[in-house]
PDB file of C-alpha atoms in Angstrom:
ATOM      1  CA  MET M  71       0.028  13.366  18.277  1.00  0.00           C
ATOM      2  CA  LYS M  72       0.047   9.619  18.089  1.00  0.00           C
ATOM      3  CA  HIS M  73       2.789   7.992  15.920  1.00  0.00           C
ATOM      4  CA  PHE M  74       2.194   4.710  13.924  1.00  0.00           C
ATOM      5  CA  ILE M  75       4.913   2.422  12.170  1.00  0.00           C
ATOM      6  CA  SER M  76       3.486   0.332   9.028  1.00  0.00           C
ATOM      7  CA  ALA M  77       4.772  -1.336   6.265  1.00  0.00           C
ATOM      8  CA  GLY M  78       2.999  -2.159   2.706  1.00  0.00           C
ATOM      9  CA  ALA M  79       3.792  -4.197  -0.157  1.00  0.00           C
ATOM     10  CA  LEU M  80       4.217  -3.139  -3.675  1.00  0.00           C
ATOM     11  CA  VAL M  81       3.127  -6.907  -5.228  1.00  0.00           C
ATOM     12  CA  VAL M  82       3.881  -7.037  -8.964  1.00  0.00           C
ATOM     13  CA  LYS M  83       2.575  -9.583 -10.847  1.00  0.00           C
ATOM     14  CA  GLU M  84       2.969  -9.692 -14.664  1.00  0.00           C
ATOM     15  CA  GLY M  85       3.445  -5.837 -15.015  1.00  0.00           C
ATOM     16  CA  HIS M  86       0.354  -5.203 -12.681  1.00  0.00           C
ATOM     17  CA  LEU M  87       0.619  -3.564  -9.345  1.00  0.00           C
ATOM     18  CA  LEU M  88      -1.994  -4.892  -6.557  1.00  0.00           C
ATOM     19  CA  LEU M  89      -4.041  -2.528  -5.280  1.00  0.00           C
ATOM     20  CA  VAL M  90      -6.614  -2.166  -2.337  1.00  0.00           C
ATOM     21  CA  ARG M  91      -9.719   0.114  -2.476  1.00  0.00           C
ATOM     22  CA  HIS M  92     -10.365   1.709   1.064  1.00  0.00           C
ATOM     23  CA  TYR M  93     -14.363   2.998   0.923  1.00  0.00           C
ATOM     24  CA  GLU M  94     -16.585   4.258   3.479  1.00  0.00           C
ATOM     25  CA  PRO M  95     -19.310   6.552   1.956  1.00  0.00           C
ATOM     26  CA  GLY M  96     -18.731  10.445   2.934  1.00  0.00           C
ATOM     27  CA  ARG M  97     -15.609   9.619   4.849  1.00  0.00           C
ATOM     28  CA  PHE M  98     -12.938   8.007   2.279  1.00  0.00           C
ATOM     29  CA  ASP M  99     -12.337   6.389  -0.921  1.00  0.00           C
ATOM     30  CA  TYR M 100      -9.215   5.643  -2.181  1.00  0.00           C
ATOM     31  CA  TRP M 101      -6.669   3.033  -3.245  1.00  0.00           C
ATOM     32  CA  ALA M 102      -3.453   1.884  -1.964  1.00  0.00           C
ATOM     33  CA  PRO M 103      -1.245  -1.407  -2.015  1.00  0.00           C
ATOM     34  CA  PRO M 104      -1.813  -3.651   0.820  1.00  0.00           C
ATOM     35  CA  GLY M 105      -0.374  -2.575   4.173  1.00  0.00           C
ATOM     36  CA  GLY M 106      -0.787  -1.867   7.994  1.00  0.00           C
ATOM     37  CA  GLY M 107       0.521  -1.500  11.272  1.00  0.00           C
ATOM     38  CA  ALA M 108       3.600  -3.604  12.781  1.00  0.00           C
ATOM     39  CA  GLU M 109       2.784  -5.949  15.548  1.00  0.00           C
ATOM     40  CA  GLY M 110       4.776  -6.581  18.239  1.00  0.00           C
ATOM     41  CA  ASP M 111       8.419  -7.584  17.306  1.00  0.00           C
ATOM     42  CA  GLU M 112       7.425  -8.384  13.914  1.00  0.00           C
ATOM     43  CA  GLU M 113       9.752  -7.373  11.124  1.00  0.00           C
ATOM     44  CA  LEU M 114       8.739  -4.883   8.643  1.00  0.00           C
ATOM     45  CA  ALA M 115       8.923  -6.972   5.687  1.00  0.00           C
ATOM     46  CA  LYS M 116       6.825  -9.476   7.554  1.00  0.00           C
ATOM     47  CA  THR M 117       4.505  -6.771   8.274  1.00  0.00           C
ATOM     48  CA  ALA M 118       4.115  -6.117   4.691  1.00  0.00           C
ATOM     49  CA  THR M 119       3.558  -9.676   3.469  1.00  0.00           C
ATOM     50  CA  ARG M 120       1.085 -10.403   6.460  1.00  0.00           C
ATOM     51  CA  GLU M 121      -0.745  -7.310   5.651  1.00  0.00           C
ATOM     52  CA  THR M 122      -1.121  -8.403   1.799  1.00  0.00           C
ATOM     53  CA  PHE M 123      -2.385 -11.755   2.842  1.00  0.00           C
ATOM     54  CA  GLU M 124      -5.135 -10.369   5.473  1.00  0.00           C
ATOM     55  CA  GLU M 125      -6.282  -7.641   2.817  1.00  0.00           C
ATOM     56  CA  THR M 126      -6.209  -9.571  -0.319  1.00  0.00           C
ATOM     57  CA  GLY M 127      -5.722 -13.369   0.147  1.00  0.00           C
ATOM     58  CA  ILE M 128      -2.491 -12.830  -1.830  1.00  0.00           C
ATOM     59  CA  ILE M 129       0.943 -14.516  -0.862  1.00  0.00           C
ATOM     60  CA  CYS M 130       4.089 -12.413  -1.546  1.00  0.00           C
ATOM     61  CA  GLU M 131       7.368 -12.269  -0.514  1.00  0.00           C
ATOM     62  CA  ALA M 132       8.915  -8.846   0.403  1.00  0.00           C
ATOM     63  CA  LYS M 133      12.347  -8.243  -1.554  1.00  0.00           C
ATOM     64  CA  ALA M 134      13.776  -4.704  -0.997  1.00  0.00           C
ATOM     65  CA  LEU M 135      12.847  -1.798   0.881  1.00  0.00           C
ATOM     66  CA  ALA M 136      11.581   0.770  -2.192  1.00  0.00           C
ATOM     67  CA  TYR M 137      10.331   4.100  -0.109  1.00  0.00           C
ATOM     68  CA  ILE M 138      10.135   5.776   3.155  1.00  0.00           C
ATOM     69  CA  ASP M 139       6.813   7.398   3.280  1.00  0.00           C
ATOM     70  CA  GLU M 140       5.629  10.150   5.923  1.00  0.00           C
ATOM     71  CA  LEU M 141       1.963  11.065   6.396  1.00  0.00           C
ATOM     72  CA  ILE M 142       0.293  13.471   8.850  1.00  0.00           C
ATOM     73  CA  ASP M 143      -3.445  12.684   8.909  1.00  0.00           C
ATOM     74  CA  PRO M 144      -6.238  12.931  11.397  1.00  0.00           C
ATOM     75  CA  PHE M 145      -5.360  10.206  13.393  1.00  0.00           C
ATOM     76  CA  GLY M 146      -1.660  11.172  13.769  1.00  0.00           C
ATOM     77  CA  ARG M 147       2.030  10.880  12.082  1.00  0.00           C
ATOM     78  CA  MET M 148       2.538   7.722  10.214  1.00  0.00           C
ATOM     79  CA  VAL M 149       5.883   6.132   8.912  1.00  0.00           C
ATOM     80  CA  LYS M 150       5.193   3.604   6.001  1.00  0.00           C
ATOM     81  CA  PHE M 151       8.040   1.637   4.647  1.00  0.00           C
ATOM     82  CA  TRP M 152       7.101   0.163   1.148  1.00  0.00           C
ATOM     83  CA  PHE M 153       8.595  -2.984   0.057  1.00  0.00           C
ATOM     84  CA  PHE M 154       8.939  -4.171  -3.408  1.00  0.00           C
ATOM     85  CA  ALA M 155       7.303  -7.858  -3.227  1.00  0.00           C
ATOM     86  CA  GLU M 156       6.948 -10.668  -5.565  1.00  0.00           C
ATOM     87  CA  PHE M 157       3.743 -12.398  -6.304  1.00  0.00           C
ATOM     88  CA  VAL M 158       4.157 -16.250  -4.960  1.00  0.00           C
ATOM     89  CA  SER M 159       0.296 -17.170  -5.065  1.00  0.00           C
ATOM     90  CA  GLY M 160      -3.345 -16.859  -4.330  1.00  0.00           C
ATOM     91  CA  ASP M 161      -6.529 -15.635  -5.681  1.00  0.00           C
ATOM     92  CA  ILE M 162      -7.797 -11.991  -4.771  1.00  0.00           C
ATOM     93  CA  ASN M 163     -10.374 -12.251  -1.710  1.00  0.00           C
ATOM     94  CA  VAL M 164     -10.959  -9.223   0.390  1.00  0.00           C
ATOM     95  CA  GLY M 165     -13.704 -10.958   2.717  1.00  0.00           C
ATOM     96  CA  ASN M 166     -11.102 -12.141   5.230  1.00  0.00           C
ATOM     97  CA  ASN M 167      -9.508  -9.003   6.625  1.00  0.00           C
ATOM     98  CA  PRO M 168      -9.599  -9.045  10.364  1.00  0.00           C
ATOM     99  CA  ALA M 169      -9.348  -5.219  10.287  1.00  0.00           C
ATOM    100  CA  ALA M 170     -13.075  -4.350   9.765  1.00  0.00           C
ATOM    101  CA  ASN M 171     -12.562  -0.597  10.214  1.00  0.00           C
ATOM    102  CA  GLU M 172     -10.175  -0.250   6.943  1.00  0.00           C
ATOM    103  CA  ARG M 173     -13.289  -0.840   5.046  1.00  0.00           C
ATOM    104  CA  THR M 174     -11.440  -2.730   2.352  1.00  0.00           C
ATOM    105  CA  VAL M 175     -14.140  -3.251  -0.316  1.00  0.00           C
ATOM    106  CA  GLU M 176     -12.486  -4.490  -3.537  1.00  0.00           C
ATOM    107  CA  ALA M 177      -8.744  -5.155  -4.825  1.00  0.00           C
ATOM    108  CA  GLY M 178      -7.249  -5.796  -8.275  1.00  0.00           C
ATOM    109  CA  TRP M 179      -4.381  -6.189 -10.340  1.00  0.00           C
ATOM    110  CA  PHE M 180      -3.815  -2.652 -12.317  1.00  0.00           C
ATOM    111  CA  ALA M 181      -1.199  -1.987 -15.179  1.00  0.00           C
ATOM    112  CA  ARG M 182       0.730   1.364 -15.344  1.00  0.00           C
ATOM    113  CA  ASP M 183      -1.612   3.046 -17.980  1.00  0.00           C
ATOM    114  CA  HIS M 184      -4.807   1.575 -16.161  1.00  0.00           C
ATOM    115  CA  LEU M 185      -4.609   2.583 -12.683  1.00  0.00           C
ATOM    116  CA  PRO M 186      -7.911   3.317 -10.940  1.00  0.00           C
ATOM    117  CA  ASP M 187      -9.680   6.641 -11.326  1.00  0.00           C
ATOM    118  CA  GLY M 188      -9.516   8.736  -8.102  1.00  0.00           C
ATOM    119  CA  HIS M 189      -7.012   8.827  -5.310  1.00  0.00           C
ATOM    120  CA  VAL M 190      -4.156   6.430  -5.434  1.00  0.00           C
ATOM    121  CA  PHE M 191      -1.767   6.418  -2.505  1.00  0.00           C
ATOM    122  CA  PRO M 192       1.007   6.684  -2.662  1.00  0.00           C
ATOM    123  CA  ARG M 193       1.186   9.412  -5.355  1.00  0.00           C
ATOM    124  CA  ILE M 194       4.472   8.086  -7.011  1.00  0.00           C
ATOM    125  CA  LEU M 195       2.575   5.058  -8.538  1.00  0.00           C
ATOM    126  CA  ARG M 196       1.068   7.278 -11.301  1.00  0.00           C
ATOM    127  CA  GLY M 197       4.685   7.803 -12.416  1.00  0.00           C
ATOM    128  CA  ARG M 198       8.286   7.265 -10.764  1.00  0.00           C
ATOM    129  CA  PHE M 199       7.295   3.874  -9.514  1.00  0.00           C
ATOM    130  CA  TRP M 200       7.330   2.149 -12.576  1.00  0.00           C
ATOM    131  CA  ASP M 201      10.766   3.674 -13.350  1.00  0.00           C
ATOM    132  CA  ASP M 202      11.941   2.436 -10.050  1.00  0.00           C
ATOM    133  CA  LEU M 203      10.608  -0.960 -10.611  1.00  0.00           C
ATOM    134  CA  ALA M 204      12.454  -1.110 -13.944  1.00  0.00           C
ATOM    135  CA  ASN M 205      15.492  -0.150 -12.311  1.00  0.00           C
ATOM    136  CA  GLY M 206      15.140  -3.001  -9.801  1.00  0.00           C
ATOM    137  CA  PHE M 207      14.987  -0.402  -6.594  1.00  0.00           C
ATOM    138  CA  PRO M 208      18.763  -0.094  -6.275  1.00  0.00           C
ATOM    139  CA  ALA M 209      18.466   2.169  -2.843  1.00  0.00           C
ATOM    140  CA  PRO M 210      15.464   3.201  -0.592  1.00  0.00           C
ATOM    141  CA  ILE M 211      13.734   6.487  -1.515  1.00  0.00           C
ATOM    142  CA  LYS M 212      12.560   8.877   0.906  1.00  0.00           C
ATOM    143  CA  LEU M 213       9.346  10.334   0.053  1.00  0.00           C
ATOM    144  CA  PRO M 214       8.131  14.114   0.904  1.00  0.00           C
ATOM    145  CA  LEU M 215       6.069  14.419   4.101  1.00  0.00           C
ATOM    146  CA  GLN M 216       2.718  14.915   3.444  1.00  0.00           C
ATOM    147  CA  HIS M 217      -0.440  16.079   5.238  1.00  0.00           C
ATOM    148  CA  SER M 218      -3.669  14.463   4.135  1.00  0.00           C
ATOM    149  CA  VAL M 219      -7.293  14.266   5.163  1.00  0.00           C
ATOM    150  CA  PHE M 220      -9.418  11.116   3.881  1.00  0.00           C
ATOM    151  CA  PRO M 221     -10.061  11.700   0.279  1.00  0.00           C
ATOM    152  CA  THR M 222     -13.879  11.153  -0.569  1.00  0.00           C
TER     153      THR M 222
END
């Protein structure tokens, strides 16, 4: 089983969370905050901010480690570090992502009560995240291990 280390950014702007849609017909269709694999000796917070820019064109600043997530999927086992991040600047543009295999087709800003239909990853974005955001993420939270197949 392959192991992956990745980081993502929970970017909030005016009470709205930045999400990216990953879509390939017949294989997967889900929304998630921007994120991806760490490169070389890159620190995880830098991974989160780099991936956000690559996937969305948004510049953000990672502030605090919010969640540690574990996932086993068809590709292997991934540990993902989710950072709360502040919006700095930029407009959404998903056309410059160098990782074409991610199939990022759109992105947007979503309020708590207006998250997209379908699968949103990680699951806590439909509930607990918003309470943790209000409390300022005082300490990282370990999320339960999940087994996943790509949702379609």
